[in-house]
XYZ file of C-alpha atoms in Angstrom:
723
model
C 25.584 -35.511 -9.237
C 28.342 -36.525 -6.702
C 29.249 -33.758 -4.732
C 25.578 -32.948 -4.467
C 25.725 -37.080 -3.462
C 28.629 -36.620 -1.106
C 27.402 -33.536 1.020
C 24.220 -35.164 1.084
C 25.208 -38.064 2.676
C 27.393 -36.527 5.208
C 24.442 -34.171 6.478
C 22.107 -38.259 6.470
C 25.441 -39.940 8.537
C 26.062 -35.907 10.523
C 22.346 -36.408 11.595
C 21.668 -39.713 12.901
C 25.052 -40.821 14.476
C 23.992 -39.630 18.064
C 22.648 -42.499 19.371
C 24.177 -41.950 22.652
C 24.163 -39.175 25.329
C 28.055 -39.120 25.335
C 27.958 -38.380 21.003
C 24.844 -36.357 20.878
C 26.598 -33.430 18.790
C 23.537 -31.348 17.006
C 23.108 -32.042 13.133
C 25.684 -30.176 10.586
C 22.925 -28.370 9.636
C 22.666 -26.387 12.648
C 24.210 -23.809 15.234
C 23.809 -23.028 18.334
C 25.314 -21.179 21.259
C 26.513 -21.799 24.468
C 26.309 -19.626 27.759
C 28.560 -18.923 29.601
C 30.179 -20.040 31.844
C 28.043 -23.279 30.807
C 29.707 -26.661 29.593
C 31.443 -27.173 26.752
C 28.382 -29.701 25.232
C 26.438 -27.592 23.292
C 22.749 -27.108 23.576
C 20.835 -28.839 21.370
C 16.994 -29.815 20.273
C 16.457 -34.068 20.347
C 17.849 -36.274 17.265
C 16.094 -36.262 13.911
C 14.402 -39.201 14.053
C 15.119 -42.076 11.651
C 13.550 -41.484 8.781
C 12.579 -44.619 6.640
C 12.996 -44.335 2.407
C 9.399 -45.208 1.876
C 8.265 -44.059 -1.670
C 5.242 -41.915 -1.784
C 2.434 -43.366 -3.240
C 0.537 -40.691 -5.470
C -2.673 -41.751 -7.302
C -5.075 -39.217 -9.101
C -8.972 -40.858 -8.463
C -11.360 -41.168 -11.293
C -13.743 -37.706 -10.959
C -11.795 -36.637 -7.628
C -10.582 -33.033 -7.470
C -7.230 -34.198 -5.568
C -4.082 -35.879 -5.266
C -3.978 -38.829 -1.870
C -0.346 -38.810 -1.111
C 0.071 -41.829 1.426
C 3.495 -40.792 3.357
C 4.741 -41.497 6.447
C 4.067 -38.973 9.363
C 6.817 -36.359 10.080
C 6.068 -35.483 14.050
C 3.537 -36.459 16.444
C 2.030 -33.757 17.173
C 2.088 -32.877 12.798
C 0.119 -35.720 12.479
C -2.533 -35.579 15.497
C -2.649 -31.751 13.564
C -3.343 -32.935 9.746
C -5.574 -35.425 10.983
C -8.316 -32.976 12.674
C -7.010 -35.044 16.488
C -6.474 -31.145 17.665
C -9.186 -28.803 17.511
C -9.000 -25.560 16.123
C -8.975 -22.095 18.506
C -12.687 -21.371 18.556
C -14.215 -18.304 16.685
C -16.717 -15.771 17.706
C -20.029 -17.080 16.875
C -21.719 -16.850 13.259
C -17.585 -16.440 11.982
C -19.081 -18.603 9.161
C -19.775 -17.534 6.425
C -23.173 -19.120 5.934
C -23.248 -18.937 1.395
C -21.056 -20.747 0.037
C -18.788 -19.151 -2.548
C -18.082 -21.926 -6.041
C -13.924 -21.525 -6.187
C -12.073 -21.672 -9.367
C -9.670 -23.791 -10.055
C -6.384 -23.133 -10.638
C -3.437 -23.867 -13.290
C -0.027 -22.961 -13.496
C 2.593 -23.920 -15.801
C 6.564 -24.515 -16.767
C 5.851 -20.353 -15.874
C 8.362 -18.277 -15.529
C 9.135 -14.764 -14.913
C 12.014 -12.384 -15.974
C 12.288 -9.226 -14.877
C 14.339 -6.704 -17.647
C 17.956 -5.450 -16.364
C 19.968 -2.342 -17.470
C 19.585 -3.849 -20.945
C 17.992 -6.574 -21.667
C 15.174 -9.370 -19.874
C 17.746 -11.489 -18.014
C 16.997 -11.817 -14.711
C 15.134 -15.102 -13.942
C 12.718 -14.194 -10.721
C 10.975 -17.691 -11.116
C 12.151 -20.388 -13.083
C 9.574 -23.102 -14.792
C 7.490 -23.271 -12.002
C 4.334 -25.777 -11.895
C 1.738 -25.958 -9.777
C -2.255 -25.376 -9.112
C -5.266 -24.755 -6.769
C -8.048 -26.181 -5.804
C -11.587 -24.576 -4.251
C -11.911 -25.407 -1.219
C -8.275 -25.466 0.150
C -5.618 -23.384 0.730
C -2.023 -23.478 -1.225
C 1.029 -21.528 0.292
C 3.536 -20.613 -1.872
C 6.821 -20.438 1.011
C 9.953 -19.678 1.296
C 12.952 -17.096 2.149
C 13.885 -13.971 1.222
C 14.582 -13.216 -2.626
C 13.048 -16.762 -3.176
C 10.529 -15.785 -6.087
C 7.329 -15.873 -4.286
C 5.531 -12.647 -4.246
C 5.841 -12.755 -7.854
C 5.191 -15.614 -8.966
C 1.761 -14.620 -7.127
C 1.202 -11.785 -8.801
C 1.985 -13.411 -12.057
C -0.549 -15.928 -11.181
C -2.859 -13.494 -10.367
C -2.027 -11.584 -13.536
C -0.776 -8.056 -12.229
C 2.664 -7.969 -12.502
C 5.179 -4.490 -13.232
C 5.119 -3.838 -16.975
C 8.665 -4.050 -17.111
C 8.033 -7.968 -16.404
C 7.512 -10.488 -18.821
C 5.407 -13.877 -18.511
C 6.317 -17.073 -19.936
C 4.449 -19.888 -19.545
C 0.654 -21.283 -19.192
C -2.422 -20.531 -16.532
C -5.259 -21.670 -16.809
C -8.583 -21.254 -14.403
C -11.104 -23.859 -14.640
C -8.844 -25.515 -17.234
C -9.472 -22.612 -19.802
C -6.823 -20.216 -20.529
C -7.657 -16.896 -19.432
C -6.850 -14.350 -17.497
C -9.430 -13.305 -13.903
C -11.835 -10.431 -14.807
C -12.509 -8.503 -12.589
C -15.347 -8.966 -9.588
C -13.703 -13.731 -10.214
C -10.440 -12.836 -7.916
C -9.350 -10.668 -4.986
C -5.587 -9.512 -3.943
C -5.019 -8.168 -0.481
C -1.013 -6.550 -0.752
C 1.068 -7.432 1.659
C 1.133 -3.751 3.283
C -3.165 -2.192 2.972
C -4.024 2.272 3.490
C -6.986 1.591 5.635
C -9.080 4.832 6.857
C -8.691 5.460 10.821
C -11.503 7.345 10.895
C -14.050 4.766 9.725
C -15.758 2.466 11.875
C -14.703 -0.845 10.366
C -18.121 -1.293 9.414
C -18.064 1.859 7.622
C -15.070 1.494 6.073
C -16.561 -2.159 4.639
C -19.804 -0.608 3.388
C -17.660 2.132 1.522
C -15.970 -0.297 -0.222
C -17.895 -2.458 -0.944
C -20.464 0.640 -2.255
C -16.869 1.295 -5.096
C -17.481 -1.902 -6.208
C -20.618 -3.519 -6.286
C -23.367 -2.595 -8.950
C -26.260 -2.061 -8.490
C -28.803 -0.496 -5.066
C -26.819 0.558 -1.347
C -29.546 -1.408 -0.091
C -28.232 -4.200 -1.815
C -25.076 -3.820 -0.187
C -26.283 -4.345 3.218
C -25.674 -8.365 3.815
C -22.495 -8.697 1.537
C -20.965 -6.334 3.984
C -21.994 -7.920 7.078
C -20.619 -11.459 5.495
C -17.164 -10.384 5.165
C -17.195 -9.279 8.547
C -18.600 -12.447 9.663
C -16.140 -14.122 7.343
C -13.354 -12.781 8.603
C -13.985 -12.592 12.620
C -14.218 -9.106 12.629
C -18.310 -9.493 14.374
C -16.756 -7.417 18.100
C -14.750 -5.018 16.564
C -17.558 -3.389 13.465
C -18.760 -0.763 15.233
C -14.931 0.576 16.573
C -12.445 3.288 15.021
C -9.349 1.279 12.479
C -7.554 3.440 14.090
C -3.474 4.878 13.218
C -4.327 8.271 12.290
C -5.374 10.381 14.172
C -6.624 8.568 16.584
C -3.822 7.452 20.110
C -4.753 3.938 19.527
C -5.791 1.674 16.624
C -6.896 -1.353 15.975
C -4.499 -4.476 16.353
C -1.907 -5.313 13.708
C -4.056 -8.456 13.507
C -7.619 -7.062 13.135
C -6.580 -4.831 10.569
C -4.958 -7.213 8.133
C -7.943 -9.251 8.440
C -10.204 -5.899 7.217
C -7.763 -5.373 4.555
C -8.700 -9.133 3.464
C -12.712 -8.611 3.936
C -12.933 -5.801 1.910
C -11.945 -7.855 -1.205
C -14.199 -10.699 0.024
C -17.674 -8.181 -0.777
C -16.667 -9.283 -3.859
C -17.095 -12.907 -3.118
C -14.383 -13.781 -4.944
C -13.869 -17.540 -6.881
C -10.448 -16.667 -5.603
C -8.424 -14.867 -3.260
C -4.353 -14.037 -3.973
C -2.834 -12.877 -0.148
C 0.110 -11.630 -0.195
C 2.183 -12.470 3.577
C -1.417 -12.538 5.751
C 0.653 -12.475 8.110
C 2.737 -9.852 8.189
C 4.050 -8.111 11.374
C 0.591 -10.460 13.362
C 2.479 -12.108 17.069
C 1.728 -16.063 17.511
C -1.616 -15.543 18.062
C -3.336 -13.150 15.953
C -1.379 -15.772 13.288
C -3.000 -18.877 14.716
C -6.802 -16.895 14.401
C -5.828 -15.222 10.679
C -4.950 -19.054 9.275
C -7.569 -21.008 11.292
C -10.439 -18.082 9.942
C -8.678 -18.826 6.406
C -9.354 -22.234 6.968
C -12.862 -21.828 7.246
C -13.024 -18.869 4.601
C -11.961 -22.081 2.549
C -14.140 -24.892 4.350
C -16.547 -22.911 2.064
C -15.642 -23.430 -1.291
C -12.908 -20.172 -1.636
C -9.872 -21.150 -3.067
C -7.264 -19.696 -1.428
C -3.264 -18.592 -2.670
C -0.956 -16.959 -0.971
C 2.934 -15.943 0.426
C 4.316 -16.413 3.566
C 7.553 -16.867 4.760
C 7.635 -19.199 7.858
C 4.904 -20.528 10.315
C 5.078 -22.761 13.159
C 3.881 -25.744 13.250
C 0.189 -25.747 13.786
C -0.646 -23.249 11.314
C 2.567 -25.436 9.139
C -0.155 -27.993 9.105
C -4.050 -25.955 7.522
C -2.122 -25.861 4.887
C -3.768 -28.229 2.464
C -0.887 -27.648 -0.443
C 2.959 -26.040 -0.440
C 5.029 -24.676 -3.367
C 8.362 -24.273 -2.086
C 10.388 -21.820 -3.964
C 14.756 -21.208 -3.258
C 16.096 -18.440 -5.893
C 13.315 -18.808 -8.138
C 13.673 -22.712 -8.332
C 10.814 -25.062 -7.169
C 12.737 -27.408 -4.549
C 8.569 -29.282 -4.119
C 5.205 -29.199 -4.724
C 2.069 -30.723 -3.144
C 0.695 -31.965 -0.005
C 2.274 -30.553 3.234
C 3.265 -33.657 5.148
C 4.312 -34.949 1.415
C 7.434 -32.157 1.588
C 8.199 -33.200 5.013
C 8.512 -36.633 3.500
C 10.134 -35.242 0.458
C 13.395 -33.016 3.053
C 13.339 -36.884 4.783
C 14.016 -38.951 1.216
C 16.125 -35.880 0.290
C 18.526 -35.823 3.020
C 17.134 -33.519 5.125
C 14.720 -34.953 7.908
C 13.327 -32.350 10.393
C 13.954 -32.633 14.236
C 10.821 -33.402 16.033
C 11.049 -30.719 17.899
C 11.802 -28.041 14.752
C 9.243 -26.357 13.252
C 8.871 -27.559 9.498
C 8.756 -24.233 7.794
C 11.857 -23.373 10.010
C 13.708 -26.640 9.125
C 12.844 -25.271 5.088
C 13.754 -22.521 5.444
C 17.396 -23.371 6.752
C 18.388 -25.739 4.588
C 17.281 -23.718 1.721
C 18.092 -19.962 2.818
C 21.558 -18.681 1.406
C 21.603 -15.924 3.586
C 22.513 -18.282 6.408
C 26.052 -19.101 4.346
C 27.456 -15.882 5.960
C 26.293 -16.425 9.526
C 27.896 -20.009 9.069
C 30.835 -18.377 7.422
C 30.899 -15.914 10.778
C 30.344 -18.815 13.040
C 33.481 -20.740 11.395
C 35.902 -17.972 12.208
C 34.424 -17.838 16.248
C 35.047 -20.988 16.182
C 38.659 -20.500 15.089
C 39.866 -17.873 17.689
C 37.688 -19.979 20.981
C 36.221 -23.314 20.052
C 32.997 -22.474 21.233
C 31.027 -23.704 18.505
C 30.305 -26.928 16.767
C 31.748 -27.442 13.141
C 28.807 -25.950 10.554
C 29.866 -27.163 7.480
C 26.317 -27.452 4.911
C 26.551 -25.631 2.143
C 23.306 -24.472 1.135
C 23.468 -23.776 -2.362
C 24.129 -27.785 -2.221
C 21.036 -28.831 -0.480
C 18.609 -26.978 -2.717
C 20.729 -28.571 -5.631
C 19.724 -31.643 -4.104
C 16.614 -30.784 -3.168
C 15.927 -29.510 -6.732
C 16.946 -32.555 -8.191
C 15.208 -35.034 -6.508
C 11.616 -33.924 -6.387
C 12.124 -33.448 -10.501
C 12.927 -37.017 -10.365
C 9.977 -38.045 -8.087
C 6.576 -39.618 -7.826
C 5.477 -36.330 -6.586
C 6.899 -33.715 -9.622
C 4.806 -36.647 -11.947
C 1.559 -36.453 -9.605
C 1.696 -32.878 -10.151
C 2.100 -33.276 -13.792
C -1.093 -35.578 -14.098
C -2.869 -33.708 -12.139
C -2.581 -30.872 -14.183
C -3.251 -32.533 -17.063
C -6.204 -33.654 -15.716
C -7.366 -30.208 -14.287
C -6.550 -28.670 -18.248
C -8.160 -31.465 -20.531
C -11.690 -30.224 -20.332
C -12.749 -27.113 -19.384
C -15.124 -25.845 -16.937
C -17.433 -22.804 -16.151
C -16.488 -19.655 -17.547
C -15.789 -17.117 -14.670
C -17.856 -13.888 -16.097
C -17.251 -10.279 -14.540
C -20.060 -9.712 -11.961
C -19.899 -5.908 -13.363
C -19.436 -2.159 -11.300
C -20.161 0.634 -9.481
C -21.102 3.052 -12.269
C -18.476 6.611 -12.521
C -21.589 9.013 -11.106
C -22.066 6.270 -8.043
C -18.651 6.047 -6.934
C -18.107 9.986 -7.317
C -21.182 10.434 -4.567
C -19.894 7.415 -2.662
C -16.320 8.945 -2.443
C -17.553 12.541 -1.668
C -19.751 11.350 0.455
C -16.858 9.220 2.758
C -14.674 12.102 2.357
C -16.924 14.364 3.740
C -17.481 11.718 6.638
C -13.713 11.393 6.962
C -13.315 15.102 7.212
C -15.598 16.094 9.403
C -14.149 12.896 12.437
C -10.450 14.086 11.783
C -8.881 17.060 12.900
C -6.155 17.355 11.714
C -7.796 17.423 8.029
C -9.545 21.052 8.185
C -10.566 21.651 11.614
C -6.610 22.734 12.812
C -5.995 23.992 10.109
C -8.754 26.613 10.309
C -7.501 27.514 14.163
C -4.652 27.920 12.688
C -6.156 30.386 10.003
C -7.919 31.896 12.608
C -5.032 32.410 14.337
C -2.939 33.953 11.701
C -5.399 35.998 10.749
C -6.400 37.518 14.120
C -2.623 38.748 14.915
C -2.337 39.528 10.977
C -5.279 41.663 11.546
C -4.146 43.626 14.580
C -1.184 44.343 13.512
C -2.006 46.381 10.906
C -6.086 47.466 13.122
C -6.412 50.845 12.856
C -5.552 52.396 9.253
C -6.936 54.797 8.033
C -8.559 55.641 4.389
C -6.008 57.302 3.592
C -3.409 58.188 0.695
C -0.467 57.482 4.021
C -1.981 53.900 4.801
C -2.300 53.087 1.001
C 1.235 51.189 1.120
C 0.944 49.633 4.421
C -2.497 48.523 3.446
C -0.495 46.536 0.404
C 1.482 45.211 2.855
C -1.735 43.599 4.985
C -3.211 42.130 2.207
C -0.044 40.802 0.580
C 0.667 39.299 4.093
C -2.687 37.940 4.135
C -2.471 36.160 1.254
C 1.390 34.771 1.509
C 1.102 33.373 4.815
C -2.190 31.942 5.075
C -1.107 30.218 1.362
C 1.547 28.924 3.041
C -0.054 27.708 5.849
C -1.988 25.733 3.838
C 0.760 23.226 3.765
C 0.031 21.603 6.683
C -2.009 19.484 4.442
C 0.299 18.466 2.805
C 0.437 14.839 4.930
C -3.307 14.472 5.258
C -3.431 14.595 1.436
C 0.054 12.033 1.090
C -2.270 9.824 2.673
C -5.526 10.021 0.543
C -3.572 9.215 -2.550
C -2.066 5.970 -0.674
C -5.522 5.321 -0.357
C -6.316 5.731 -3.793
C -3.252 3.822 -5.091
C -4.465 1.139 -2.701
C -7.312 1.512 -4.285
C -6.971 1.817 -8.356
C -4.949 -0.974 -7.836
C -7.704 -3.314 -7.500
C -10.009 -0.876 -9.920
C -12.557 0.060 -7.580
C -11.408 3.610 -7.591
C -9.882 6.169 -10.501
C -8.303 9.157 -11.517
C -10.795 11.269 -12.414
C -13.524 8.937 -9.516
C -10.769 10.469 -7.100
C -10.422 14.078 -8.051
C -13.905 14.699 -8.434
C -14.805 12.974 -4.847
C -12.085 15.362 -3.517
C -12.035 18.846 -5.189
C -15.884 18.228 -4.527
C -16.092 17.487 -0.997
C -12.987 19.892 0.343
C -15.033 23.047 -1.534
C -17.835 23.643 1.901
C -14.740 23.413 4.168
C -12.301 25.834 1.633
C -15.167 28.045 1.822
C -15.656 27.447 5.741
C -12.179 28.468 5.832
C -11.736 31.423 3.703
C -14.825 32.974 4.789
C -14.000 33.095 8.282
C -10.248 34.410 7.833
C -11.249 36.435 5.190
C -14.518 37.922 8.321
C -11.936 38.816 10.997
C -9.261 40.374 8.509
C -11.630 42.473 6.467
C -12.974 44.039 9.409
C -10.192 43.811 11.658
C -8.451 46.002 9.336
C -11.040 47.807 7.659
C -11.395 47.333 4.485
C -13.924 49.892 2.141
C -17.510 48.715 3.145
C -19.432 47.222 1.395
C -21.322 43.715 1.351
C -20.245 43.419 -2.938
C -16.176 44.250 -1.350
C -16.382 41.492 1.135
C -17.535 38.688 -1.098
C -15.574 39.338 -4.204
C -12.731 39.629 -0.775
C -14.489 36.017 0.081
C -14.527 35.011 -3.023
C -11.186 35.700 -3.762
C -8.875 33.908 -1.403
C -11.837 30.805 -1.533
C -10.095 30.488 -4.879
C -6.799 31.557 -3.701
C -6.832 28.024 -1.670
C -8.317 26.505 -3.998
C -5.547 26.580 -6.776
C -2.871 26.048 -3.843
C -4.755 22.963 -2.630
C -4.352 21.494 -6.182
C -0.706 22.692 -6.259
C -0.433 20.692 -2.671
C -2.184 17.491 -4.672
C -0.049 17.840 -7.950
C 3.851 18.191 -5.650
C 2.704 15.707 -3.677
C 1.128 13.510 -6.584
C 4.876 13.541 -8.133
C 7.310 12.899 -4.564
C 4.799 10.383 -2.783
C 7.086 11.708 0.627
C 6.176 14.045 2.848
C 9.853 15.490 4.021
C 10.067 16.104 -0.158
C 6.555 17.625 -0.949
C 6.427 20.192 2.164
C 10.288 21.576 1.167
C 8.764 21.357 -2.561
C 5.843 23.466 -1.263
C 7.606 25.801 0.984
C 10.731 27.174 -2.130
C 7.336 27.876 -4.246
C 5.482 29.691 -2.194
C 9.014 31.256 -1.849
C 9.774 31.636 -5.392
C 6.159 33.119 -5.757
C 5.701 35.094 -3.181
C 9.366 37.142 -4.712
C 7.459 37.604 -7.390
C 3.810 38.933 -6.812
C 5.315 42.060 -7.347
C 5.065 42.936 -3.827
C 8.813 43.308 -2.896
C 9.504 44.997 -6.758
C 6.842 45.901 -9.010
C 6.026 43.958 -11.650
C 7.134 45.928 -14.721
C 10.556 46.071 -13.065
C 11.730 42.562 -11.952
C 14.215 40.809 -14.439
C 12.029 39.886 -17.769
C 14.339 36.563 -18.521
C 12.819 34.479 -15.896
C 11.379 36.714 -12.827
C 8.748 38.382 -15.385
C 8.490 35.888 -17.725
C 7.014 32.920 -16.729
C 7.134 32.947 -12.392
C 5.449 35.916 -11.849
C 2.318 34.999 -14.137
C 2.957 31.751 -12.925
C 2.286 32.587 -9.087
C -1.157 32.450 -8.202
C -0.113 35.243 -5.386
C 0.087 37.577 -8.070
C -3.702 37.711 -9.673
C -4.952 36.857 -5.770
C -3.190 40.865 -4.279
C -4.337 42.404 -7.897
C -7.570 41.040 -7.830
C -7.958 41.829 -3.979
C -6.343 45.842 -4.288
C -8.338 45.646 -7.074
C -11.530 45.336 -5.355
C -10.205 48.013 -2.719
C -8.951 50.968 -4.589
C -10.699 51.062 -8.664
C -12.964 53.021 -6.983
C -11.777 55.430 -4.736
C -9.657 58.671 -4.868
C -7.924 60.956 -2.471
C -7.280 64.749 -1.578
C -3.847 65.786 -1.808
C -4.528 69.276 -0.375
C -7.563 71.691 -1.026
C -8.077 71.799 -4.978
C -6.935 68.197 -6.431
C -7.475 64.342 -5.916
C -6.442 61.086 -7.768
C -7.879 57.950 -7.989
C -6.643 54.448 -6.235
C -5.250 53.646 -8.980
C -2.659 56.952 -9.602
C -2.211 56.094 -5.552
C -1.034 52.587 -5.727
C 1.673 53.116 -8.880
C 4.218 53.436 -6.416
C 3.480 50.737 -3.838
C 1.495 47.895 -6.722
C 1.172 47.588 -10.262
C -2.867 47.166 -11.252
C -5.066 47.598 -14.382
C -6.901 50.693 -14.795
C -9.875 48.524 -16.751
C -12.809 48.044 -14.024
C -13.619 44.595 -14.921
C -10.128 43.681 -14.481
C -10.760 42.290 -10.789
C -12.715 39.741 -12.651
C -10.626 38.582 -14.685
C -8.092 37.667 -11.769
C -10.321 36.031 -10.167
C -10.655 33.907 -14.188
C -7.082 32.974 -14.005
C -7.441 32.253 -10.198
C -10.223 29.786 -11.645
C -8.580 28.261 -14.482
C -5.287 27.849 -12.579
C -7.837 25.300 -9.917
C -8.662 23.808 -12.725
C -5.474 23.258 -14.796
C -3.827 22.425 -11.841
C -6.669 19.280 -10.940
C -5.614 18.411 -14.879
C -2.630 17.916 -14.048
C -3.302 16.149 -11.248
C -5.401 13.778 -12.928
C -2.166 12.519 -15.601
C 0.422 11.946 -12.811
C -1.596 9.718 -10.933
C -3.200 8.318 -14.120
C 0.098 7.913 -15.583
C 2.552 8.293 -13.120
C 1.026 6.781 -9.579
C 0.359 3.531 -10.255
C 3.467 3.040 -11.994
C 5.573 4.683 -8.916
C 3.459 2.855 -6.635
C 4.632 -0.884 -8.909
C 8.258 0.154 -9.166
C 8.172 0.304 -5.353
C 6.490 -2.565 -5.582
C 8.572 -4.465 -8.550
C 12.216 -2.692 -6.111
C 11.245 -4.861 -3.573
C 9.793 -7.278 -5.955
C 13.572 -7.374 -7.070
C 14.691 -7.295 -3.427
C 12.796 -10.385 -2.874
C 13.848 -12.396 -5.392
C 17.296 -11.258 -7.499
C 19.704 -14.292 -6.741
C 22.792 -13.104 -5.731
C 25.000 -15.589 -6.510
């Protein structure tokens, strides 16, 4: 404590020692660069003001719902902003939600979160954090990277990864309970939107997926969400950002992701980094919009890295974290007084959040060391010797012994001493409804995005036109058998290989599913049924158009039933290949590795399909069993050849004739059974179902876990203590 006190005294004396221009030196907790050719005196802001060591007057009113804090204003501008003398930026007309939202009080007490390491749960990400959030207010969890703010937000919402353990208590309206589906909304830091839908369509389909009841009842909910997030000017515009050259700005896209959760009219809304990748104008509009939303009664809890002075003045309460430790919880202006009492006053011309993060961000120690080394060589920098670890310990010790911490404990006791109304789940849409909604939405998306199936249809037509012209003019003779087998093999193999162009689109579908499944808007079975039903018309269109071009250019046997079998066989082949792509894409979750794996699988299947070497002559241990039996090329090609040659015969000389089966023996093995082509078609159908069952298992057990693992890794980078 003596070291902390001495460092704090040095900091306080250095920040107030510049009483005259001659002795003006920047505070020791900041460093400044000098422009080349300028005077040796470093550039600095105005000196920090003298702060009086006034005690914070905290009082909890009887029957009240907040803590009244009387403090010395941090700066004139910030004081005016909090008092309301600085007007907020105007919002579009009808931007305020007319319908009031019944919020809920949320309390977390002695909350500790540990992440499982290599051997045991040893890494404490959040350490004994306590706080609360009240209806109609905005509570922000602020801190630098590696501070634990995202993990704390997820712990309060009950959305921690399975590798994390939580200790402590969470109260909702005074009762120990988890928030049920529909009572809260959670907005991820990064969400995947559907670019080919308009804002109103996207929110309408989200409402259909989330809410029970009739379709017509959900239009007003969507309109309320649009007006609440000030999206009226963009309601009929495409979201874009995928197949379109230009999408909506990042600020509007971020507000769309929040509006998606608002269609449930949640009591509590959690947002992870609402200002992620936003410019200053979008940031201020976002925060003013959220402030208006909070005024309707909703409880808002979100994380933030840093903010401008104007944005900081909009917060009601702040929870300041560093390395998992709570350095402060309370009113925003009280945080400024807390830093002043600890010996770290905020300069007048500096943003409070910048000042907080500068004092508690351990990453600055590396920059300080670099500055000292540069100073030793050039002498162009002022002395920078403030240790961030000492500042963190000072602020933590000051907070624990302050009236702010006592006021928080008093308020927590007041909020938990009696239970309020229990938050009830609003229910969800039925499985059949969600399948119908996803099917219709997928059909609409597939019809609008040319990269989905229209580009593939054009490529299929060009490829089959090339194959058909290369193998055109074949006569029904014994000499053309080998060439026809080659044509059918090339058609099946190359068109299947061309389907890999759909991997990026399927990957985006899986990301949308993972995003919706994390909020329980969808499920693996619902997604698979919707994707399968919506893809059937497009796959059938591709199969019939490509089959007709190939069939008549090559000159296969006349007969409507033979042509229809050819179309059906190729359609089943496309269904199997689509299921295989879904499986590989679900496992990898990456475009490059998915495409590479699909190319490898197709090449192996082509090698074992019985064309380059007859199936009976393939090496038994690997290529015959199991590769040739797994390859769908084998059953497709065999069925098409049986369709072409089983009932044919060829004349050898003037007397002798041989059957098509005998003519094929030297080029390809087919079954003599007349029903074998239907058996091959049945095998293809079973393979299409089997691949989708595997996809269901992967989506249900692996995709959600894979996404959570990626988030957990991001949280570890954001929360692990480097020291």
